[in-house]
């Protein structure tokens, strides 16, 4: 039988469906012996019986379901109508009797706090904090029943309706319980976070405390004291001026009072109380198993807990057991893809990473998943002082904010105090020494002009070897072979191709210095960075332009492409005038670049060869905004400017033979090796695409055998799990596992990963500083010089872009899959990136200003807003 009333002593975590998140947490703590004031819950069954007693409620709920989360007027209207209706409903006499009996059994002489507790509230994945109402210091039978009715109605406050709509919760599937708890009349109230809610540090307890009831603090009427505790010590105290407090009235209700002047700057909690409270919070966190947001109060010197819920704002930590401080770097920020990866994509990269493995087929302990993203743990090699100098410099070319954050961590005494491992040192020297020798040869001895041919031969031979190794194998054997090839390929690519990239990076720094010191020209490097001959990504961009030019004379094909479907894309072209002509050039493009796509490091993202319509917006956009042949002319002009700059610079140095020879060598290295800086990624993505072909072939077989329902279900499995299924072994609760991972992936898309995180859970985010900035300017990293003003075009996904001539591309990040848009943009702004990341290099090649690493750019810049991008100083300015 479904109970209408459950006392705290009867409630445990599994009762969430009957008493909601708040009620379940309080009952669970009460039953476990924590200092929770006694109480009971009017369960969700009672709420449902009230709803079912109404003949109008179903129609109102249907109307509520159709409301758009952004239409505030409609939300306000439907919310008021539902609340008014619910408050008019009578509570059945039998239910009234049960409530009054429960109230009397605890004590009708007390006052009570009456709180709403929804079934989708105070969960590890969704807080819903503050969405429903609370009524304090309720005294007497009628006041209690009125407060309960108001709590039921508060499930449909405007903010609660909007929150559920935005987060995908069905209004009809969220039920409400009402918590009735004996009121504590505290001298002090506050909120305790068992992890620092700002930095995310799991070892820091953060406490806000003020005088009187906690409502003054929660509602923002008073600035509370702030205390922080770590390792059993108070590490900081911020004593505020507290002018008002909220107190309970003797006959029920509350009032606002002034705090006597002599108490306004007094420390609310003593140090002893702070440490005792932190210990209580730690025990509650251990009880639930994750960090908690706890409301507490102090009555007659005794602590009481009146609410506890998970802190849902914390980004998940990589799972690692370590007593020493470690540091994690976001792989997505390095690779320009901060969106979550599906489990298969994560598993592939864990297999790829060559270090920290017991055997080749296992995953690396140095590349760790958290929140659907990958984090690299370089802590062991950063124990060496020389490496602590080198890695931040390398990172500054990828993401300057990441470099600054890392420097902050590795200077800390608790990081540098850990001695380096001799075994790690030997392994690093063994793998790095051959690379260093090759770098030396490429810088000082070899002809850089011959490098492109060497690199392309290596890529072609290795790709052929890969395909031949997999040919003739089937099923389980083919997957195992692929796994083995994967586990060694990244190290091979690093050892062979990095010696061509490293000289380019080193040369860039030296050129910048010598061009400034020797020829007093800070703009020369920008011009030398244009139109590299043979850059694989630039060639892709030019090929997109060629496709657009082809379409200009094929109007029927243009019309077809606007409604084309991936499944019939090529066969449909056969039926269109000019279709076969376009199909041939498009086929050639796919042959060379079809393995690419936005977010290409995640193997599960659809490749252009799989979804050719992803390219259509970029091709049509180019056709709209770039004149015929202009992309080729622009590229040629950039190459000529680079050559003219080289001649001019060398001419200035002719009277200084040594400087002349050094500069000539540096420019030759920069121009020839700069063209190769993206070949390594192109090759890696090519190999990943070969893996995808193998995996999807096995996925189709698993569908035929009814092991999985859909071929893309394999995206939510790891590589070892797929191998296990193909081998014929079962995975327990496979369909539920896939379902759970799909739901987790949706949730992960709402999280924002940290660039740098410590093993304590701390997010480290130092900010760049510039002086004399325009008002409200957004600061980033300058990566391509120049100043331009235009209309901002916000683009989240390149396949959805509507970029027109003269617009500024504003994006979360860019990788090679975004290259088609660069022909149309007059400037670039991204939230992620550094001097040598994809978008920066391409922007310099195309000669457009760019600022990267602009935090929250897509939130702060509005689509269509006029902005000024200063790629020389590194900021974005809003134009009135």
Short mmCIF file of N, CA and C in Angstrom, two decimals, residues 5-127:
data_model
loop_
_atom_site.label_atom_id
_atom_site.label_comp_id
_atom_site.label_asym_id
_atom_site.label_seq_id
_atom_site.Cartn_x
_atom_site.Cartn_y
_atom_site.Cartn_z
N UNK A 5 2.17 9.30 4.41
CA UNK A 5 3.07 9.90 5.40
C UNK A 5 4.23 8.96 5.67
N UNK A 6 5.47 9.50 5.66
CA UNK A 6 6.65 8.74 6.09
C UNK A 6 7.44 9.61 7.06
N UNK A 7 7.72 9.07 8.24
CA UNK A 7 8.54 9.78 9.21
C UNK A 7 10.02 9.66 8.81
N UNK A 8 10.84 10.63 9.23
CA UNK A 8 12.27 10.60 8.89
C UNK A 8 12.90 9.27 9.26
N UNK A 9 12.50 8.71 10.39
CA UNK A 9 13.09 7.45 10.84
C UNK A 9 12.78 6.29 9.89
N UNK A 10 11.77 6.46 9.03
CA UNK A 10 11.39 5.42 8.07
C UNK A 10 12.04 5.61 6.70
N UNK A 11 12.73 6.72 6.52
CA UNK A 11 13.18 7.12 5.18
C UNK A 11 14.67 6.83 4.98
N UNK A 12 14.98 6.29 3.78
CA UNK A 12 16.36 6.07 3.36
C UNK A 12 16.51 6.56 1.92
N UNK A 13 17.73 6.49 1.39
CA UNK A 13 18.02 7.05 0.06
C UNK A 13 17.11 6.49 -1.02
N UNK A 14 16.74 5.21 -0.90
CA UNK A 14 15.92 4.58 -1.95
C UNK A 14 14.48 5.06 -1.95
N UNK A 15 14.08 5.88 -0.99
CA UNK A 15 12.72 6.40 -0.93
C UNK A 15 12.52 7.69 -1.72
N UNK A 16 13.47 8.00 -2.59
CA UNK A 16 13.43 9.27 -3.30
C UNK A 16 12.16 9.43 -4.13
N UNK A 17 11.63 8.36 -4.68
CA UNK A 17 10.41 8.43 -5.48
C UNK A 17 9.20 8.81 -4.65
N UNK A 18 9.26 8.54 -3.33
CA UNK A 18 8.13 8.83 -2.45
C UNK A 18 8.25 10.17 -1.73
N UNK A 19 9.53 10.60 -1.46
CA UNK A 19 9.70 11.81 -0.66
C UNK A 19 10.57 12.87 -1.34
N UNK A 20 10.98 12.62 -2.60
CA UNK A 20 11.81 13.59 -3.32
C UNK A 20 13.23 13.62 -2.81
N UNK A 21 14.08 14.38 -3.50
CA UNK A 21 15.49 14.42 -3.16
C UNK A 21 15.77 14.98 -1.78
N UNK A 22 15.13 16.09 -1.43
CA UNK A 22 15.37 16.73 -0.14
C UNK A 22 14.91 15.83 1.00
N UNK A 23 13.73 15.28 0.87
CA UNK A 23 13.21 14.41 1.92
C UNK A 23 14.04 13.17 2.10
N UNK A 24 14.49 12.57 0.97
CA UNK A 24 15.29 11.35 1.04
C UNK A 24 16.63 11.62 1.73
N UNK A 25 17.25 12.75 1.40
CA UNK A 25 18.54 13.08 2.02
C UNK A 25 18.41 13.33 3.52
N UNK A 26 17.37 14.09 3.91
CA UNK A 26 17.17 14.38 5.33
C UNK A 26 16.84 13.11 6.12
N UNK A 27 15.93 12.29 5.56
CA UNK A 27 15.57 11.05 6.24
C UNK A 27 16.77 10.12 6.38
N UNK A 28 17.58 10.05 5.31
CA UNK A 28 18.75 9.18 5.31
C UNK A 28 19.74 9.63 6.38
N UNK A 29 19.95 10.95 6.50
CA UNK A 29 20.86 11.46 7.52
C UNK A 29 20.31 11.24 8.93
N UNK A 30 19.00 11.47 9.09
CA UNK A 30 18.36 11.27 10.40
C UNK A 30 18.51 9.81 10.83
N UNK A 31 18.23 8.89 9.90
CA UNK A 31 18.31 7.46 10.22
C UNK A 31 19.74 7.03 10.53
N UNK A 32 20.73 7.75 9.94
CA UNK A 32 22.14 7.42 10.16
C UNK A 32 22.70 8.06 11.42
N UNK A 33 21.87 8.84 12.13
CA UNK A 33 22.30 9.40 13.41
C UNK A 33 22.89 10.79 13.35
N UNK A 34 22.78 11.46 12.22
CA UNK A 34 23.28 12.83 12.13
C UNK A 34 22.30 13.79 12.81
N UNK A 35 22.77 14.97 13.25
CA UNK A 35 21.90 15.90 14.00
C UNK A 35 20.90 16.62 13.10
N UNK A 36 19.85 15.90 12.72
CA UNK A 36 18.79 16.45 11.88
C UNK A 36 17.54 16.60 12.74
N UNK A 37 16.93 17.79 12.82
CA UNK A 37 15.68 17.94 13.59
C UNK A 37 14.61 16.99 13.05
N UNK A 38 13.81 16.46 13.95
CA UNK A 38 12.83 15.43 13.60
C UNK A 38 11.76 16.00 12.66
N UNK A 39 11.14 15.08 11.92
CA UNK A 39 10.08 15.51 11.01
C UNK A 39 9.48 14.36 10.25
N UNK A 40 8.64 14.70 9.27
CA UNK A 40 8.02 13.68 8.42
C UNK A 40 7.78 14.27 7.04
N UNK A 41 7.42 13.41 6.10
CA UNK A 41 7.16 13.85 4.73
C UNK A 41 5.74 13.46 4.33
N UNK A 42 5.03 14.39 3.70
CA UNK A 42 3.80 14.07 2.99
C UNK A 42 4.24 13.60 1.61
N UNK A 43 4.02 12.35 1.29
CA UNK A 43 4.68 11.74 0.14
C UNK A 43 4.10 12.18 -1.21
N UNK A 44 4.80 11.75 -2.25
CA UNK A 44 4.35 12.06 -3.62
C UNK A 44 3.03 11.37 -3.94
N UNK A 45 2.71 10.29 -3.24
CA UNK A 45 1.42 9.62 -3.48
C UNK A 45 0.28 10.55 -3.10
N UNK A 46 0.47 11.29 -2.02
CA UNK A 46 -0.56 12.26 -1.61
C UNK A 46 -0.69 13.35 -2.68
N UNK A 47 0.46 13.83 -3.20
CA UNK A 47 0.43 14.85 -4.26
C UNK A 47 -0.31 14.33 -5.49
N UNK A 48 -0.02 13.09 -5.88
CA UNK A 48 -0.66 12.53 -7.08
C UNK A 48 -2.17 12.37 -6.88
N UNK A 49 -2.54 12.02 -5.66
CA UNK A 49 -3.98 11.87 -5.41
C UNK A 49 -4.69 13.21 -5.51
N UNK A 50 -4.01 14.29 -5.10
CA UNK A 50 -4.59 15.64 -5.23
C UNK A 50 -4.73 16.00 -6.71
N UNK A 51 -3.68 15.72 -7.49
CA UNK A 51 -3.70 16.01 -8.94
C UNK A 51 -4.83 15.25 -9.62
N UNK A 52 -4.95 13.97 -9.27
CA UNK A 52 -5.96 13.12 -9.92
C UNK A 52 -7.38 13.50 -9.52
N UNK A 53 -7.51 14.20 -8.40
CA UNK A 53 -8.86 14.60 -7.97
C UNK A 53 -9.38 15.78 -8.78
N UNK A 54 -8.50 16.40 -9.58
CA UNK A 54 -8.90 17.58 -10.37
C UNK A 54 -9.27 17.18 -11.79
N UNK A 55 -10.37 17.68 -12.28
CA UNK A 55 -10.79 17.41 -13.66
C UNK A 55 -10.10 18.32 -14.66
N UNK A 56 -9.45 19.39 -14.16
CA UNK A 56 -8.82 20.38 -15.04
C UNK A 56 -7.31 20.20 -15.16
N UNK A 57 -6.72 19.46 -14.23
CA UNK A 57 -5.26 19.45 -14.13
C UNK A 57 -4.58 18.84 -15.35
N UNK A 58 -5.12 17.79 -15.93
CA UNK A 58 -4.49 17.13 -17.07
C UNK A 58 -4.36 18.09 -18.25
N UNK A 59 -5.41 18.85 -18.51
CA UNK A 59 -5.37 19.82 -19.61
C UNK A 59 -4.34 20.92 -19.35
N UNK A 60 -4.27 21.36 -18.09
CA UNK A 60 -3.29 22.40 -17.74
C UNK A 60 -1.86 21.87 -17.90
N UNK A 61 -1.63 20.62 -17.51
CA UNK A 61 -0.29 20.03 -17.64
C UNK A 61 0.10 19.85 -19.10
N UNK A 62 -0.85 19.47 -19.94
CA UNK A 62 -0.56 19.34 -21.38
C UNK A 62 -0.16 20.68 -21.96
N UNK A 63 -0.87 21.72 -21.55
CA UNK A 63 -0.56 23.07 -22.02
C UNK A 63 0.82 23.50 -21.54
N UNK A 64 1.14 23.14 -20.32
CA UNK A 64 2.44 23.49 -19.74
C UNK A 64 3.58 22.81 -20.50
N UNK A 65 3.35 21.57 -20.93
CA UNK A 65 4.37 20.81 -21.65
C UNK A 65 4.74 21.46 -22.97
N UNK A 66 3.81 22.16 -23.58
CA UNK A 66 4.04 22.77 -24.89
C UNK A 66 4.75 24.12 -24.81
N UNK A 67 4.90 24.66 -23.61
CA UNK A 67 5.47 26.00 -23.45
C UNK A 67 6.97 25.99 -23.76
N UNK A 68 7.42 26.99 -24.52
CA UNK A 68 8.84 27.14 -24.84
C UNK A 68 9.57 27.71 -23.62
N UNK A 69 10.75 27.14 -23.32
CA UNK A 69 11.51 27.56 -22.13
C UNK A 69 11.91 29.03 -22.17
N UNK A 70 11.97 29.61 -23.36
CA UNK A 70 12.40 31.00 -23.49
C UNK A 70 11.23 31.99 -23.58
N UNK A 71 10.00 31.47 -23.61
CA UNK A 71 8.83 32.35 -23.70
C UNK A 71 8.33 32.67 -22.29
N UNK A 72 8.86 33.72 -21.71
CA UNK A 72 8.59 34.03 -20.31
C UNK A 72 7.14 34.42 -20.06
N UNK A 73 6.52 35.07 -21.03
CA UNK A 73 5.13 35.49 -20.86
C UNK A 73 4.21 34.29 -20.77
N UNK A 74 4.41 33.31 -21.66
CA UNK A 74 3.58 32.10 -21.62
C UNK A 74 3.81 31.31 -20.34
N UNK A 75 5.09 31.24 -19.91
CA UNK A 75 5.40 30.53 -18.67
C UNK A 75 4.71 31.19 -17.48
N UNK A 76 4.76 32.51 -17.46
CA UNK A 76 4.12 33.26 -16.37
C UNK A 76 2.62 33.00 -16.33
N UNK A 77 2.01 32.97 -17.50
CA UNK A 77 0.56 32.78 -17.58
C UNK A 77 0.15 31.39 -17.12
N UNK A 78 0.76 30.34 -17.69
CA UNK A 78 0.36 28.98 -17.35
C UNK A 78 0.73 28.65 -15.91
N UNK A 79 1.87 29.19 -15.44
CA UNK A 79 2.29 28.94 -14.06
C UNK A 79 1.28 29.48 -13.06
N UNK A 80 0.80 30.70 -13.28
CA UNK A 80 -0.17 31.31 -12.37
C UNK A 80 -1.49 30.54 -12.37
N UNK A 81 -1.92 30.12 -13.56
CA UNK A 81 -3.20 29.39 -13.63
C UNK A 81 -3.12 28.04 -12.91
N UNK A 82 -1.98 27.35 -13.04
CA UNK A 82 -1.83 26.06 -12.35
C UNK A 82 -1.75 26.27 -10.84
N UNK A 83 -0.98 27.25 -10.41
CA UNK A 83 -0.83 27.49 -8.96
C UNK A 83 -2.16 27.90 -8.32
N UNK A 84 -2.88 28.79 -8.99
CA UNK A 84 -4.18 29.21 -8.46
C UNK A 84 -5.13 28.02 -8.34
N UNK A 85 -5.11 27.18 -9.36
CA UNK A 85 -6.00 26.02 -9.34
C UNK A 85 -5.62 25.06 -8.22
N UNK A 86 -4.32 24.80 -8.06
CA UNK A 86 -3.89 23.84 -7.04
C UNK A 86 -4.17 24.34 -5.62
N UNK A 87 -4.03 25.64 -5.41
CA UNK A 87 -4.30 26.18 -4.07
C UNK A 87 -5.79 26.18 -3.75
N UNK A 88 -6.61 26.03 -4.79
CA UNK A 88 -8.06 25.99 -4.57
C UNK A 88 -8.56 24.58 -4.27
N UNK A 89 -7.69 23.58 -4.51
CA UNK A 89 -8.12 22.20 -4.30
C UNK A 89 -8.16 21.86 -2.80
N UNK A 90 -9.19 21.16 -2.41
CA UNK A 90 -9.35 20.78 -1.00
C UNK A 90 -8.50 19.54 -0.69
N UNK A 91 -7.91 19.52 0.50
CA UNK A 91 -7.18 18.33 0.94
C UNK A 91 -8.21 17.36 1.52
N UNK A 92 -8.29 16.13 1.00
CA UNK A 92 -9.29 15.16 1.52
C UNK A 92 -9.17 14.99 3.03
N UNK A 93 -10.28 14.76 3.67
CA UNK A 93 -10.33 14.69 5.13
C UNK A 93 -9.44 13.58 5.68
N UNK A 94 -9.38 12.44 4.99
CA UNK A 94 -8.52 11.33 5.48
C UNK A 94 -7.05 11.72 5.45
N UNK A 95 -6.64 12.43 4.40
CA UNK A 95 -5.25 12.87 4.30
C UNK A 95 -4.97 13.94 5.35
N UNK A 96 -5.93 14.85 5.54
CA UNK A 96 -5.77 15.88 6.58
C UNK A 96 -5.54 15.23 7.94
N UNK A 97 -6.31 14.21 8.21
CA UNK A 97 -6.21 13.53 9.51
C UNK A 97 -4.83 12.90 9.69
N UNK A 98 -4.31 12.24 8.62
CA UNK A 98 -2.99 11.62 8.71
C UNK A 98 -1.91 12.67 8.97
N UNK A 99 -2.02 13.81 8.29
CA UNK A 99 -1.03 14.88 8.45
C UNK A 99 -1.05 15.41 9.89
N UNK A 100 -2.27 15.67 10.42
CA UNK A 100 -2.39 16.25 11.76
C UNK A 100 -1.90 15.27 12.82
N UNK A 101 -2.21 13.98 12.63
CA UNK A 101 -1.73 12.98 13.60
C UNK A 101 -0.20 12.90 13.61
N UNK A 102 0.39 12.96 12.43
CA UNK A 102 1.85 12.92 12.35
C UNK A 102 2.46 14.16 13.02
N UNK A 103 1.87 15.30 12.76
CA UNK A 103 2.32 16.56 13.34
C UNK A 103 2.24 16.51 14.87
N UNK A 104 1.14 16.01 15.39
CA UNK A 104 0.96 15.94 16.84
C UNK A 104 1.92 14.94 17.49
N UNK A 105 2.26 13.87 16.74
CA UNK A 105 3.14 12.85 17.33
C UNK A 105 4.55 13.40 17.57
N UNK A 106 4.96 14.38 16.76
CA UNK A 106 6.26 15.02 16.99
C UNK A 106 6.12 16.14 18.01
N UNK A 107 4.98 16.84 17.97
CA UNK A 107 4.74 17.88 18.96
C UNK A 107 4.07 19.09 18.37
N UNK A 108 2.77 19.29 18.72
CA UNK A 108 2.05 20.43 18.15
C UNK A 108 2.41 21.74 18.84
N UNK A 109 3.27 21.66 19.86
CA UNK A 109 3.72 22.88 20.53
C UNK A 109 4.93 23.52 19.84
N UNK A 110 5.53 22.79 18.89
CA UNK A 110 6.67 23.33 18.15
C UNK A 110 6.18 24.15 16.94
N UNK A 111 7.09 24.98 16.42
CA UNK A 111 6.85 25.55 15.09
C UNK A 111 7.63 24.70 14.08
N UNK A 112 7.24 24.82 12.80
CA UNK A 112 7.80 23.92 11.79
C UNK A 112 8.27 24.67 10.55
N UNK A 113 9.26 24.07 9.90
CA UNK A 113 9.66 24.50 8.56
C UNK A 113 8.96 23.56 7.58
N UNK A 114 8.30 24.13 6.59
CA UNK A 114 7.58 23.33 5.59
C UNK A 114 8.26 23.57 4.24
N UNK A 115 8.86 22.51 3.70
CA UNK A 115 9.66 22.64 2.48
C UNK A 115 9.17 21.72 1.38
N UNK A 116 9.31 22.18 0.17
CA UNK A 116 8.98 21.37 -1.00
C UNK A 116 10.14 20.43 -1.32
N UNK A 117 9.83 19.22 -1.77
CA UNK A 117 10.86 18.24 -2.12
C UNK A 117 10.40 17.49 -3.37
N UNK A 118 10.97 17.88 -4.52
CA UNK A 118 10.55 17.27 -5.79
C UNK A 118 11.37 16.02 -6.08
N UNK A 119 10.81 15.14 -6.90
CA UNK A 119 11.51 13.88 -7.23
C UNK A 119 12.70 14.12 -8.15
N UNK A 120 12.76 15.28 -8.81
CA UNK A 120 13.91 15.60 -9.67
C UNK A 120 14.75 16.68 -9.01
N UNK A 121 14.86 16.63 -7.68
CA UNK A 121 15.54 17.69 -6.93
C UNK A 121 16.63 17.07 -6.07
N UNK A 122 17.72 17.85 -5.90
CA UNK A 122 18.84 17.44 -5.04
C UNK A 122 19.41 16.10 -5.46
N UNK A 123 19.54 15.92 -6.79
CA UNK A 123 20.14 14.72 -7.34
C UNK A 123 21.60 15.00 -7.69
N UNK A 124 22.44 13.95 -7.82
CA UNK A 124 23.82 14.19 -8.21
C UNK A 124 23.94 14.88 -9.57
N UNK A 125 22.94 14.69 -10.44
CA UNK A 125 23.02 15.25 -11.79
C UNK A 125 22.21 16.53 -11.98
N UNK A 126 21.31 16.86 -11.04
CA UNK A 126 20.49 18.07 -11.19
C UNK A 126 20.08 18.56 -9.82
N UNK A 127 20.38 19.82 -9.54
CA UNK A 127 20.11 20.34 -8.21
C UNK A 127 18.67 20.82 -8.04
#
